[in-house]
Amino acid sequence: MSDTWRFVARPGATDTIYGLDLSPDGTRVATASWDSAVRVMDLQEGRTLHTLKGHEGRVYSVAFHPDGRLLASGGTDAVVRVWDSLEGRALWSQSGHTSLIYGVDFQPQGDLLASGSEDGTVAIWTVQGERVHHIEGHNQYVQGVAFSPDGRLLASGSRDCNLILWDVRSGAEVGRVAVVHNGINSVRFTGDGKRVLLTNVDGSVGIWDLATGSLLLERNEHRYPVWSAVFSPDGGTFATASADRTVCQWDTASGTQLGRFTGFGADVYSLEYTPDGRFLVCGSADKTIRLWGRDLSDADWQSLTGRWAASEEAERGTLAPVAAKPTAAAGQGGLFGRLFGRR
């Protein structure tokens, strides 16, 4: 096994990939692209399962429901759309904002969906498409929304430099943190719901205590805006995606930088860890999906790379030979089957 992080990449869209999310079992990734499409891709095989069309203009955000079937998306048409990600069909769409939607998130309990918009508002929906709350409180556009792990709070981060906490049941504001930066790009809760991870336009990232409103940790090594950040499944590390074309990993307790991934051709907008924390999936303005992995045997890595290369050639419609063919080490169901119990 090797502790070195290695990556495999393939074209994932015909334009910028701005948002992505992983299915709960980590076997599929959904992407939001500026070519107006939502795509669902099989991470084991590296192939596109569904290309979902319906948005007019750029798509900025996607989120899987906890059941792994429903998939929400939002973009420049100011429409919230929900899809059946397994069958590849549209379920419902609603216009609840007057401008583009930057963020969507499902409640962990699966009953509600939130959306945040350039118009400065936040909306909360049932999973059937009924609007429960239309919330005003920001004076600039809302870039990120996130439910707390217990589903009782919704956090929204805005370019007005405020993080606001909302009571999900009543829609009332219950807390506010003023962030002294050039606007918030994304919001993530810790697993215990007591802290949030915020990324900012000025290139900084910070962890804030919600009980006291105090800044616990801040890093500003990125030279340009940090578009998104995510905690590893065990919370021990977090990763950041930046306009400086890099992804960094950090120790959550100390803030020490553990590594920097380079080689992207443009801004890195989005990223997610797989459930076991061994893979990091990244989406970029260079139109690629990159899968970074560690602690993999050479046989496993060759198998995964071969599958992705074969899928890429097939989708391009060429007969070019594949450099690395899948090996017997992959076994029934492949690498991700062994990692996540898929058969």
Tab-separated table of C-alpha atoms in Angstrom:
chain	number	residue	atom	x	y	z
A	1	MET	CA	0.000	0.000	0.000
A	2	SER	CA	1.092	3.576	-0.622
A	3	ASP	CA	0.359	6.613	1.541
A	4	THR	CA	0.801	8.840	-1.501
A	5	TRP	CA	-2.339	10.477	-2.864
A	6	ARG	CA	-2.791	9.704	-6.546
A	7	PHE	CA	-5.510	10.862	-8.883
A	8	VAL	CA	-7.445	9.791	-11.930
A	9	ALA	CA	-9.291	12.381	-14.014
A	10	ARG	CA	-11.777	12.423	-16.844
A	11	PRO	CA	-13.932	14.999	-18.632
A	12	GLY	CA	-17.138	15.429	-16.673
A	13	ALA	CA	-18.955	18.143	-18.646
A	14	THR	CA	-18.610	20.451	-21.618
A	15	ASP	CA	-18.291	23.505	-19.370
A	16	THR	CA	-17.339	24.423	-15.797
A	17	ILE	CA	-18.275	21.922	-13.089
A	18	TYR	CA	-19.397	24.153	-10.228
A	19	GLY	CA	-21.143	21.857	-7.748
A	20	LEU	CA	-21.029	18.190	-6.881
A	21	ASP	CA	-22.342	15.798	-4.278
A	22	LEU	CA	-21.852	12.114	-3.496
A	23	SER	CA	-24.622	9.608	-2.966
A	24	PRO	CA	-24.801	8.425	0.664
A	25	ASP	CA	-23.097	5.128	-0.188
A	26	GLY	CA	-20.330	6.962	-2.060
A	27	THR	CA	-20.723	5.033	-5.299
A	28	ARG	CA	-22.155	7.851	-7.434
A	29	VAL	CA	-21.337	11.513	-7.921
A	30	ALA	CA	-23.748	14.151	-9.210
A	31	THR	CA	-22.391	17.285	-10.849
A	32	ALA	CA	-23.801	20.731	-11.622
A	33	SER	CA	-22.357	22.234	-14.773
A	34	TRP	CA	-22.477	25.530	-16.590
A	35	ASP	CA	-23.510	23.629	-19.733
A	36	SER	CA	-27.029	23.502	-18.156
A	37	ALA	CA	-26.873	19.785	-17.330
A	38	VAL	CA	-26.886	17.711	-14.157
A	39	ARG	CA	-24.952	14.471	-14.507
A	40	VAL	CA	-24.882	11.337	-12.386
A	41	MET	CA	-21.694	9.316	-12.668
A	42	ASP	CA	-20.699	5.861	-11.421
A	43	LEU	CA	-17.422	6.252	-9.502
A	44	GLN	CA	-16.504	2.584	-9.792
A	45	GLU	CA	-16.748	2.512	-13.565
A	46	GLY	CA	-16.046	6.173	-14.312
A	47	ARG	CA	-19.025	6.385	-16.632
A	48	THR	CA	-21.981	8.745	-16.834
A	49	LEU	CA	-25.247	7.066	-15.844
A	50	HIS	CA	-27.636	9.950	-16.548
A	51	THR	CA	-27.477	13.405	-18.082
A	52	LEU	CA	-30.424	15.353	-16.678
A	53	LYS	CA	-31.610	18.300	-18.731
A	54	GLY	CA	-34.255	20.837	-17.826
A	55	HIS	CA	-32.435	23.837	-16.402
A	56	GLU	CA	-32.121	26.921	-18.566
A	57	GLY	CA	-28.627	28.316	-18.180
A	58	ARG	CA	-25.894	27.383	-15.735
A	59	VAL	CA	-26.423	24.842	-12.950
A	60	TYR	CA	-24.641	25.775	-9.725
A	61	SER	CA	-25.650	23.262	-7.078
A	62	VAL	CA	-26.710	19.665	-6.514
A	63	ALA	CA	-27.535	17.630	-3.407
A	64	PHE	CA	-28.474	14.005	-2.822
A	65	HIS	CA	-31.331	13.075	-0.523
A	66	PRO	CA	-30.363	10.713	2.339
A	67	ASP	CA	-32.166	7.897	0.501
A	68	GLY	CA	-29.748	8.201	-2.422
A	69	ARG	CA	-32.565	8.372	-4.961
A	70	LEU	CA	-33.783	11.971	-4.907
A	71	LEU	CA	-31.431	14.608	-6.261
A	72	ALA	CA	-31.975	18.379	-6.045
A	73	SER	CA	-30.418	21.064	-8.235
A	74	GLY	CA	-30.479	24.824	-8.695
A	75	GLY	CA	-29.061	27.334	-11.156
A	76	THR	CA	-29.445	30.554	-13.082
A	77	ASP	CA	-33.071	29.910	-14.028
A	78	ALA	CA	-34.002	30.383	-10.322
A	79	VAL	CA	-35.815	27.041	-10.357
A	80	VAL	CA	-35.416	24.290	-7.764
A	81	ARG	CA	-35.572	20.938	-9.503
A	82	VAL	CA	-35.785	17.463	-7.979
A	83	TRP	CA	-34.901	14.343	-9.950
A	84	ASP	CA	-35.021	10.590	-9.589
A	85	SER	CA	-31.272	9.953	-9.813
A	86	LEU	CA	-31.662	6.192	-10.292
A	87	GLU	CA	-34.113	6.328	-13.162
A	88	GLY	CA	-32.813	9.625	-14.597
A	89	ARG	CA	-36.107	11.487	-14.731
A	90	ALA	CA	-37.518	14.784	-13.473
A	91	LEU	CA	-39.921	14.685	-10.518
A	92	TRP	CA	-40.842	18.324	-9.826
A	93	SER	CA	-39.672	21.911	-10.218
A	94	GLN	CA	-40.603	25.092	-8.366
A	95	SER	CA	-39.845	28.787	-8.843
A	96	GLY	CA	-39.394	30.266	-5.391
A	97	HIS	CA	-36.618	32.792	-6.007
A	98	THR	CA	-36.171	35.750	-8.316
A	99	SER	CA	-32.518	35.109	-9.164
A	100	LEU	CA	-30.050	32.277	-9.511
A	101	ILE	CA	-29.799	29.543	-6.875
A	102	TYR	CA	-26.292	28.990	-5.512
A	103	GLY	CA	-26.964	26.311	-2.927
A	104	VAL	CA	-29.319	23.418	-2.154
A	105	ASP	CA	-29.253	20.979	0.760
A	106	PHE	CA	-31.505	18.182	2.036
A	107	GLN	CA	-32.304	17.863	5.717
A	108	PRO	CA	-30.473	14.799	7.114
A	109	GLN	CA	-33.813	13.371	8.267
A	110	GLY	CA	-35.012	13.594	4.657
A	111	ASP	CA	-38.196	15.630	5.115
A	112	LEU	CA	-37.079	19.045	3.853
A	113	LEU	CA	-34.975	20.769	1.205
A	114	ALA	CA	-33.371	24.218	1.451
A	115	SER	CA	-32.255	26.607	-1.291
A	116	GLY	CA	-30.245	29.835	-1.166
A	117	SER	CA	-30.318	32.477	-3.865
A	118	GLU	CA	-28.606	35.496	-5.349
A	119	ASP	CA	-31.752	37.440	-4.420
A	120	GLY	CA	-30.654	37.201	-0.754
A	121	THR	CA	-33.425	34.829	0.309
A	122	VAL	CA	-33.581	31.302	1.632
A	123	ALA	CA	-36.435	28.890	0.942
A	124	ILE	CA	-37.387	25.677	2.732
A	125	TRP	CA	-39.408	23.060	0.831
A	126	THR	CA	-40.958	19.705	1.515
A	127	VAL	CA	-39.533	16.891	-0.562
A	128	GLN	CA	-42.837	16.883	-2.446
A	129	GLY	CA	-42.240	20.477	-3.628
A	130	GLU	CA	-44.377	22.554	-1.252
A	131	ARG	CA	-42.704	25.729	-0.019
A	132	VAL	CA	-42.740	25.877	3.791
A	133	HIS	CA	-40.778	29.109	4.389
A	134	HIS	CA	-39.525	32.015	2.304
A	135	ILE	CA	-36.907	33.679	4.505
A	136	GLU	CA	-35.455	37.164	4.215
A	137	GLY	CA	-32.556	38.375	6.324
A	138	HIS	CA	-29.497	38.793	4.122
A	139	ASN	CA	-28.856	41.933	2.091
A	140	GLN	CA	-26.601	40.250	-0.457
A	141	TYR	CA	-26.755	36.934	-2.198
A	142	VAL	CA	-26.759	33.659	-0.311
A	143	GLN	CA	-23.957	31.417	-1.478
A	144	GLY	CA	-24.282	28.448	0.873
A	145	VAL	CA	-26.989	26.678	2.888
A	146	ALA	CA	-26.642	23.705	5.232
A	147	PHE	CA	-28.881	21.865	7.680
A	148	SER	CA	-27.518	20.960	11.105
A	149	PRO	CA	-27.034	17.235	11.731
A	150	ASP	CA	-30.177	17.068	13.905
A	151	GLY	CA	-32.174	18.920	11.235
A	152	ARG	CA	-33.450	21.601	13.636
A	153	LEU	CA	-31.340	24.473	12.291
A	154	LEU	CA	-30.520	25.809	8.856
A	155	ALA	CA	-27.384	27.875	8.317
A	156	SER	CA	-27.017	30.349	5.466
A	157	GLY	CA	-23.829	32.136	4.453
A	158	SER	CA	-23.873	35.290	2.361
A	159	ARG	CA	-21.691	37.798	0.599
A	160	ASP	CA	-22.971	40.266	3.213
A	161	CYS	CA	-20.420	38.560	5.545
A	162	ASN	CA	-23.092	37.113	7.836
A	163	LEU	CA	-23.783	33.549	8.833
A	164	ILE	CA	-27.398	33.282	9.984
A	165	LEU	CA	-28.984	30.374	11.833
A	166	TRP	CA	-32.689	29.762	11.258
A	167	ASP	CA	-35.156	27.653	13.211
A	168	VAL	CA	-36.399	25.135	10.652
A	169	ARG	CA	-39.844	24.754	12.188
A	170	SER	CA	-40.700	28.464	12.498
A	171	GLY	CA	-38.359	30.024	9.941
A	172	ALA	CA	-37.205	32.548	12.580
A	173	GLU	CA	-33.645	33.771	12.990
A	174	VAL	CA	-32.072	32.276	16.123
A	175	GLY	CA	-28.427	33.281	15.746
A	176	ARG	CA	-26.009	35.317	13.701
A	177	VAL	CA	-22.243	35.407	13.305
A	178	ALA	CA	-20.594	38.427	11.675
A	179	VAL	CA	-17.585	37.257	9.686
A	180	VAL	CA	-14.971	39.945	8.999
A	181	HIS	CA	-14.102	38.845	5.482
A	182	ASN	CA	-15.138	39.622	1.913
A	183	GLY	CA	-18.175	37.376	1.958
A	184	ILE	CA	-18.971	33.723	2.676
A	185	ASN	CA	-18.863	31.143	-0.112
A	186	SER	CA	-19.835	27.902	1.652
A	187	VAL	CA	-21.061	26.499	4.971
A	188	ARG	CA	-20.519	23.073	6.590
A	189	PHE	CA	-21.496	21.832	10.051
A	190	THR	CA	-19.291	19.624	12.178
A	191	GLY	CA	-20.730	16.219	13.007
A	192	ASP	CA	-21.864	17.363	16.454
A	193	GLY	CA	-23.532	20.481	15.037
A	194	LYS	CA	-21.642	22.791	17.406
A	195	ARG	CA	-19.292	24.410	14.884
A	196	VAL	CA	-19.307	25.473	11.247
A	197	LEU	CA	-16.644	25.515	8.580
A	198	LEU	CA	-16.838	28.657	6.442
A	199	THR	CA	-14.959	29.556	3.254
A	200	ASN	CA	-14.481	33.124	2.176
A	201	VAL	CA	-13.923	35.303	-0.870
A	202	ASP	CA	-10.618	36.636	0.501
A	203	GLY	CA	-9.020	33.171	0.378
A	204	SER	CA	-9.451	32.281	4.047
A	205	VAL	CA	-11.227	29.387	5.724
A	206	GLY	CA	-12.334	29.294	9.340
A	207	ILE	CA	-14.034	27.132	11.947
A	208	TRP	CA	-16.494	29.021	14.153
A	209	ASP	CA	-18.061	28.069	17.480
A	210	LEU	CA	-21.807	28.590	17.262
A	211	ALA	CA	-22.420	28.837	21.012
A	212	THR	CA	-20.013	31.731	21.472
A	213	GLY	CA	-19.752	33.117	17.934
A	214	SER	CA	-15.961	32.953	18.225
A	215	LEU	CA	-13.411	32.007	15.592
A	216	LEU	CA	-11.612	28.832	16.666
A	217	LEU	CA	-9.314	28.294	13.704
A	218	GLU	CA	-8.380	30.238	10.593
A	219	ARG	CA	-6.094	29.532	7.652
A	220	ASN	CA	-5.369	31.868	4.758
A	221	GLU	CA	-2.746	30.104	2.654
A	222	HIS	CA	-4.892	30.136	-0.472
A	223	ARG	CA	-4.102	33.120	-2.692
A	224	TYR	CA	-7.592	33.463	-4.160
A	225	PRO	CA	-11.188	32.747	-3.054
A	226	VAL	CA	-11.893	29.432	-1.368
A	227	TRP	CA	-15.071	28.204	-3.022
A	228	SER	CA	-15.882	25.241	-0.809
A	229	ALA	CA	-14.638	23.058	2.035
A	230	VAL	CA	-15.628	19.722	3.519
A	231	PHE	CA	-14.788	17.716	6.634
A	232	SER	CA	-13.534	14.164	6.345
A	233	PRO	CA	-16.021	11.570	7.652
A	234	ASP	CA	-14.212	11.292	11.003
A	235	GLY	CA	-13.870	15.090	11.287
A	236	GLY	CA	-10.119	14.860	11.817
A	237	THR	CA	-9.241	16.692	8.612
A	238	PHE	CA	-10.898	19.056	6.181
A	239	ALA	CA	-10.218	19.902	2.561
A	240	THR	CA	-10.542	23.201	0.697
A	241	ALA	CA	-11.108	23.989	-2.993
A	242	SER	CA	-9.837	27.290	-4.335
A	243	ALA	CA	-9.652	29.651	-7.283
A	244	ASP	CA	-5.863	29.295	-7.040
A	245	ARG	CA	-6.349	25.922	-8.792
A	246	THR	CA	-5.395	23.832	-5.782
A	247	VAL	CA	-7.012	21.626	-3.160
A	248	CYS	CA	-5.522	21.594	0.339
A	249	GLN	CA	-6.000	19.229	3.245
A	250	TRP	CA	-5.764	20.425	6.857
A	251	ASP	CA	-5.661	18.971	10.337
A	252	THR	CA	-8.872	20.095	12.055
A	253	ALA	CA	-7.405	20.375	15.554
A	254	SER	CA	-4.190	22.231	14.773
A	255	GLY	CA	-4.856	23.813	11.394
A	256	THR	CA	-1.648	22.299	10.019
A	257	GLN	CA	-1.633	21.901	6.267
A	258	LEU	CA	-1.272	18.204	5.486
A	259	GLY	CA	-0.975	18.429	1.725
A	260	ARG	CA	-1.686	20.452	-1.399
A	261	PHE	CA	-3.020	18.947	-4.619
A	262	THR	CA	-2.053	20.753	-7.827
A	263	GLY	CA	-2.415	20.200	-11.547
A	264	PHE	CA	-5.934	21.546	-12.052
A	265	GLY	CA	-6.357	23.657	-15.171
A	266	ALA	CA	-8.698	26.222	-13.603
A	267	ASP	CA	-10.620	27.059	-10.397
A	268	VAL	CA	-11.585	24.102	-8.207
A	269	TYR	CA	-15.159	24.771	-7.120
A	270	SER	CA	-16.372	21.699	-5.266
A	271	LEU	CA	-15.228	18.579	-3.464
A	272	GLU	CA	-16.478	15.701	-1.295
A	273	TYR	CA	-14.918	12.816	0.624
A	274	THR	CA	-16.146	9.273	0.092
A	275	PRO	CA	-17.642	7.667	3.227
A	276	ASP	CA	-14.401	5.975	4.265
A	277	GLY	CA	-12.287	9.114	3.734
A	278	ARG	CA	-9.867	7.411	1.355
A	279	PHE	CA	-11.055	9.247	-1.749
A	280	LEU	CA	-11.602	12.917	-2.463
A	281	VAL	CA	-13.753	13.797	-5.472
A	282	CYS	CA	-13.176	17.251	-7.014
A	283	GLY	CA	-14.993	19.289	-9.665
A	284	SER	CA	-13.275	22.084	-11.557
A	285	ALA	CA	-13.744	24.831	-14.097
A	286	ASP	CA	-11.346	22.810	-16.275
A	287	LYS	CA	-14.424	20.575	-16.939
A	288	THR	CA	-12.938	17.502	-15.249
A	289	ILE	CA	-13.852	15.258	-12.356
A	290	ARG	CA	-10.810	14.136	-10.382
A	291	LEU	CA	-10.769	11.256	-7.956
A	292	TRP	CA	-7.865	11.397	-5.502
A	293	GLY	CA	-7.134	8.255	-3.499
A	294	ARG	CA	-4.630	7.009	-0.937
A	295	ASP	CA	-3.445	3.752	0.676
A	296	LEU	CA	-4.258	1.772	-2.464
A	297	SER	CA	-2.416	-1.222	-3.821
A	298	ASP	CA	-0.947	-0.857	-7.296
A	299	ALA	CA	-3.441	-3.447	-8.547
A	300	ASP	CA	-6.389	-1.505	-7.154
A	301	TRP	CA	-5.128	1.740	-8.615
A	302	GLN	CA	-4.461	0.158	-12.015
A	303	SER	CA	-7.957	-1.303	-11.998
A	304	LEU	CA	-9.622	1.996	-11.156
A	305	THR	CA	-7.550	3.945	-13.674
A	306	GLY	CA	-8.284	1.397	-16.372
A	307	ARG	CA	-12.018	1.594	-15.794
A	308	TRP	CA	-12.048	5.390	-15.956
A	309	ALA	CA	-9.884	5.452	-19.092
A	310	ALA	CA	-12.060	2.866	-20.813
A	311	SER	CA	-15.198	4.812	-19.954
A	312	GLU	CA	-13.711	8.058	-21.224
A	313	GLU	CA	-12.778	6.536	-24.561
A	314	ALA	CA	-16.237	4.969	-24.908
A	315	GLU	CA	-17.990	8.272	-24.293
A	316	ARG	CA	-15.755	10.021	-26.780
A	317	GLY	CA	-16.849	7.445	-29.347
A	318	THR	CA	-13.312	6.388	-30.271
A	319	LEU	CA	-11.582	3.039	-30.462
A	320	ALA	CA	-8.286	4.193	-28.980
A	321	PRO	CA	-6.575	1.521	-26.853
A	322	VAL	CA	-6.777	1.829	-23.082
A	323	ALA	CA	-3.416	2.245	-21.369
A	324	ALA	CA	-4.265	0.253	-18.234
A	325	LYS	CA	-6.796	-2.558	-18.367
A	326	PRO	CA	-8.769	-3.704	-15.316
A	327	THR	CA	-6.980	-6.486	-13.490
A	328	ALA	CA	-8.308	-9.551	-11.752
A	329	ALA	CA	-7.552	-7.829	-8.442
A	330	ALA	CA	-10.666	-5.743	-8.908
A	331	GLY	CA	-12.881	-8.750	-8.282
A	332	GLN	CA	-16.663	-8.911	-8.454
A	333	GLY	CA	-18.076	-5.405	-8.111
A	334	GLY	CA	-14.655	-3.732	-8.411
A	335	LEU	CA	-12.742	-1.548	-5.980
A	336	PHE	CA	-15.701	0.505	-4.779
A	337	GLY	CA	-17.654	-2.710	-4.278
A	338	ARG	CA	-15.084	-3.897	-1.766
A	339	LEU	CA	-14.831	-0.532	-0.070
A	340	PHE	CA	-18.538	0.141	0.310
A	341	GLY	CA	-20.102	-3.305	0.229
A	342	ARG	CA	-21.489	-2.956	-3.304
A	343	ARG	CA	-22.196	-6.226	-5.119
